[in-house]
PDB file of C-alpha atoms in Angstrom:
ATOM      1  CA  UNK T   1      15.591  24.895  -7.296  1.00  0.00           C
ATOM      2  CA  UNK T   2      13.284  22.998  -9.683  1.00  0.00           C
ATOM      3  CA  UNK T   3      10.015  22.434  -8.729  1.00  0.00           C
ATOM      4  CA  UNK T   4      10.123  18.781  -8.245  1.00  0.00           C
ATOM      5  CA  UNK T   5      12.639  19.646  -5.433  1.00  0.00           C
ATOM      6  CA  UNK T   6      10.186  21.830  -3.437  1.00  0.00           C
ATOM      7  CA  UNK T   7       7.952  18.826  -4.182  1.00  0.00           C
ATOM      8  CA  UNK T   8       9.864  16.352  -2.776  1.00  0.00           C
ATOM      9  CA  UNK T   9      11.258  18.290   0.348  1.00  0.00           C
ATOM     10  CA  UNK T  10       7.462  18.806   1.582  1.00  0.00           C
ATOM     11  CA  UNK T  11       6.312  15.001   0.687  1.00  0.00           C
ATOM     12  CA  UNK T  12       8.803  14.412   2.574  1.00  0.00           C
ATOM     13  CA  UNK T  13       8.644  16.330   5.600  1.00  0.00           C
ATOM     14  CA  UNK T  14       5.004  15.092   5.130  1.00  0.00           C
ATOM     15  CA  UNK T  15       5.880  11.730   6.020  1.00  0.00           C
ATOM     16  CA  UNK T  16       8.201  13.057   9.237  1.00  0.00           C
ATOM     17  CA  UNK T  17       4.607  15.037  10.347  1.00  0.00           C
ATOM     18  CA  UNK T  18       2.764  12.239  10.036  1.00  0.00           C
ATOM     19  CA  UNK T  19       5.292  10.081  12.033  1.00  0.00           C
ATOM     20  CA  UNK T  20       5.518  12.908  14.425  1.00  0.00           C
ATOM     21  CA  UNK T  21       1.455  13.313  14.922  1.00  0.00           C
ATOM     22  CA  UNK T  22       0.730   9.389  14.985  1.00  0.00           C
ATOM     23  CA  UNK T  23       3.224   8.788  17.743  1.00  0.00           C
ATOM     24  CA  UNK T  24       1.530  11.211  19.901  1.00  0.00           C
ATOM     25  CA  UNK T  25      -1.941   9.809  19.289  1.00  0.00           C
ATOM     26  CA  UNK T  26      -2.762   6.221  18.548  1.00  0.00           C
ATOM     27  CA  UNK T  27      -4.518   6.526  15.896  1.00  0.00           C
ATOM     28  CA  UNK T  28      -1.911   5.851  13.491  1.00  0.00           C
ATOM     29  CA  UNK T  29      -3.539   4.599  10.510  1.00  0.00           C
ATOM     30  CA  UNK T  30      -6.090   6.752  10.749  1.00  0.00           C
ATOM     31  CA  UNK T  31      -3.508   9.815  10.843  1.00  0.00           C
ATOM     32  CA  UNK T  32      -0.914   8.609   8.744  1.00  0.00           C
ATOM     33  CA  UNK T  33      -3.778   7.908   5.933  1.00  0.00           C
ATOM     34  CA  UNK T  34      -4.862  11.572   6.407  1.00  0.00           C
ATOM     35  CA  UNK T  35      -1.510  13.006   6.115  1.00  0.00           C
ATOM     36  CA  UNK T  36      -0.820  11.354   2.777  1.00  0.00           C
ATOM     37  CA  UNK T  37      -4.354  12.267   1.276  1.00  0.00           C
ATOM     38  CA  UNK T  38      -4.548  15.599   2.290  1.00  0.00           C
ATOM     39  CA  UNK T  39      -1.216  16.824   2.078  1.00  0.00           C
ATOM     40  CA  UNK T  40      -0.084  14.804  -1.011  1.00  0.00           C
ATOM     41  CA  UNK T  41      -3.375  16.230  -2.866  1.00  0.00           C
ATOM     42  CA  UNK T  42      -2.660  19.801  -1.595  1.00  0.00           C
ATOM     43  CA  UNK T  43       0.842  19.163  -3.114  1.00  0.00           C
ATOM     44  CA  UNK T  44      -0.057  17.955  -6.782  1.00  0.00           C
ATOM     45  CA  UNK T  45      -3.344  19.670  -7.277  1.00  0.00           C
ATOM     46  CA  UNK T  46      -2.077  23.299  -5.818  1.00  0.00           C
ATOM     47  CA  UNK T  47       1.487  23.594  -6.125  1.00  0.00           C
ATOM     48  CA  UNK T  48       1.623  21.202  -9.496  1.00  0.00           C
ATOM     49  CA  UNK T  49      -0.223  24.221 -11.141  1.00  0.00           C
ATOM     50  CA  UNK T  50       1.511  27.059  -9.988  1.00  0.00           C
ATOM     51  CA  UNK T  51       4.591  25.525 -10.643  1.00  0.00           C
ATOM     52  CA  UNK T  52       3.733  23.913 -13.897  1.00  0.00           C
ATOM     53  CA  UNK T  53       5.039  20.924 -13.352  1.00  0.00           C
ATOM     54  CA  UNK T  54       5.511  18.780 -16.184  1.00  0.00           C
ATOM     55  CA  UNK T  55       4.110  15.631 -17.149  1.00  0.00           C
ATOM     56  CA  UNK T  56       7.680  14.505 -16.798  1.00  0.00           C
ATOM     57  CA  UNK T  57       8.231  15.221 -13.758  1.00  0.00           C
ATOM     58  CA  UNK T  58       4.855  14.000 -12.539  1.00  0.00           C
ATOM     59  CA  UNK T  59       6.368  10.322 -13.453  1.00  0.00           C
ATOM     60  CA  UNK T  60       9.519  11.133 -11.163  1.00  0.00           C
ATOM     61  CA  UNK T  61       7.138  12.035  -8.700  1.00  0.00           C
ATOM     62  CA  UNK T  62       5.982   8.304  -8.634  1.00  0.00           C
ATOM     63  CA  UNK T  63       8.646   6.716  -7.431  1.00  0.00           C
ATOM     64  CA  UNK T  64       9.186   8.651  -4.387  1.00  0.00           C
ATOM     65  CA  UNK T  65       5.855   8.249  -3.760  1.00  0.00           C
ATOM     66  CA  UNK T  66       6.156   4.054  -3.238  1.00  0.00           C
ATOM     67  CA  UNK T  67       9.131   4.702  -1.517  1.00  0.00           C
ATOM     68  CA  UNK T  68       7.125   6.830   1.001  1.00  0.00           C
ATOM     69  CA  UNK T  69       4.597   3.981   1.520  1.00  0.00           C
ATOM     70  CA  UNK T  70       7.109   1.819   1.893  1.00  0.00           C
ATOM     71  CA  UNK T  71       8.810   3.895   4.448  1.00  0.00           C
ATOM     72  CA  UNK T  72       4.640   4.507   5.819  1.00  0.00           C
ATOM     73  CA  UNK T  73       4.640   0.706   6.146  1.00  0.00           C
ATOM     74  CA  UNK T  74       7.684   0.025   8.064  1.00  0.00           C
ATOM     75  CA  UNK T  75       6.689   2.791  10.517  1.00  0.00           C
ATOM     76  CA  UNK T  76       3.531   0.816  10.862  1.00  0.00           C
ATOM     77  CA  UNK T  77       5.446  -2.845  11.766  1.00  0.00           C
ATOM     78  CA  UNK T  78       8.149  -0.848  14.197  1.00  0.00           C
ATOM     79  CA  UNK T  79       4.582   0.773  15.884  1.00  0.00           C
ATOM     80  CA  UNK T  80       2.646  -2.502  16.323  1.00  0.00           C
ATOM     81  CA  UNK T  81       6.342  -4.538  17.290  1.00  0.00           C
ATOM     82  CA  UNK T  82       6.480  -1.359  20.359  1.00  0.00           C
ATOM     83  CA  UNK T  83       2.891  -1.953  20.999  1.00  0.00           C
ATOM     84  CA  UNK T  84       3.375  -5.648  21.610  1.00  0.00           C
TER      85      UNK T  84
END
């Protein structure tokens, strides 16, 4: 497996956490904004090294990020819609 994988398979799971932890509490924004920040730096800044991960696939890395706020963002409109 190429490091972008493992990268991708834990940004992603991130995103399930986050969903998981911010429909137990109500705080969603405030959870689902530290679940990205945290977890997303831990991700580039830690793992990026040890797995040298080019600048290559640091640009492939971009896309799934906007497609995990846009995924972030729908959870957010299906959580207010249940609220109301």
């Amino acid at each position: 497996m190429k490091s972008r994988h493992i990268l991708l398979i834990v940004f992603f799971l991130s995103i399930i956490l986050g969903g998981i932890i911010s429909s137990i509490y109500d705080y969603f924004i405030f959870w689902s904004i530290v679940n990205f920040t945290l977890i997303n730096l831990a991700i580039f800044l830690f793992w990026g090294k040890r797995l040298k991960v080019t600048y290559q696939e640091e640009n492939k890395l971009i896309v799934p990020i906007r497609v995990g706020f846009i995924i972030l963002g729908i959870m957010l409109v299906i959580k207010y819609i249940a609220i109301y």
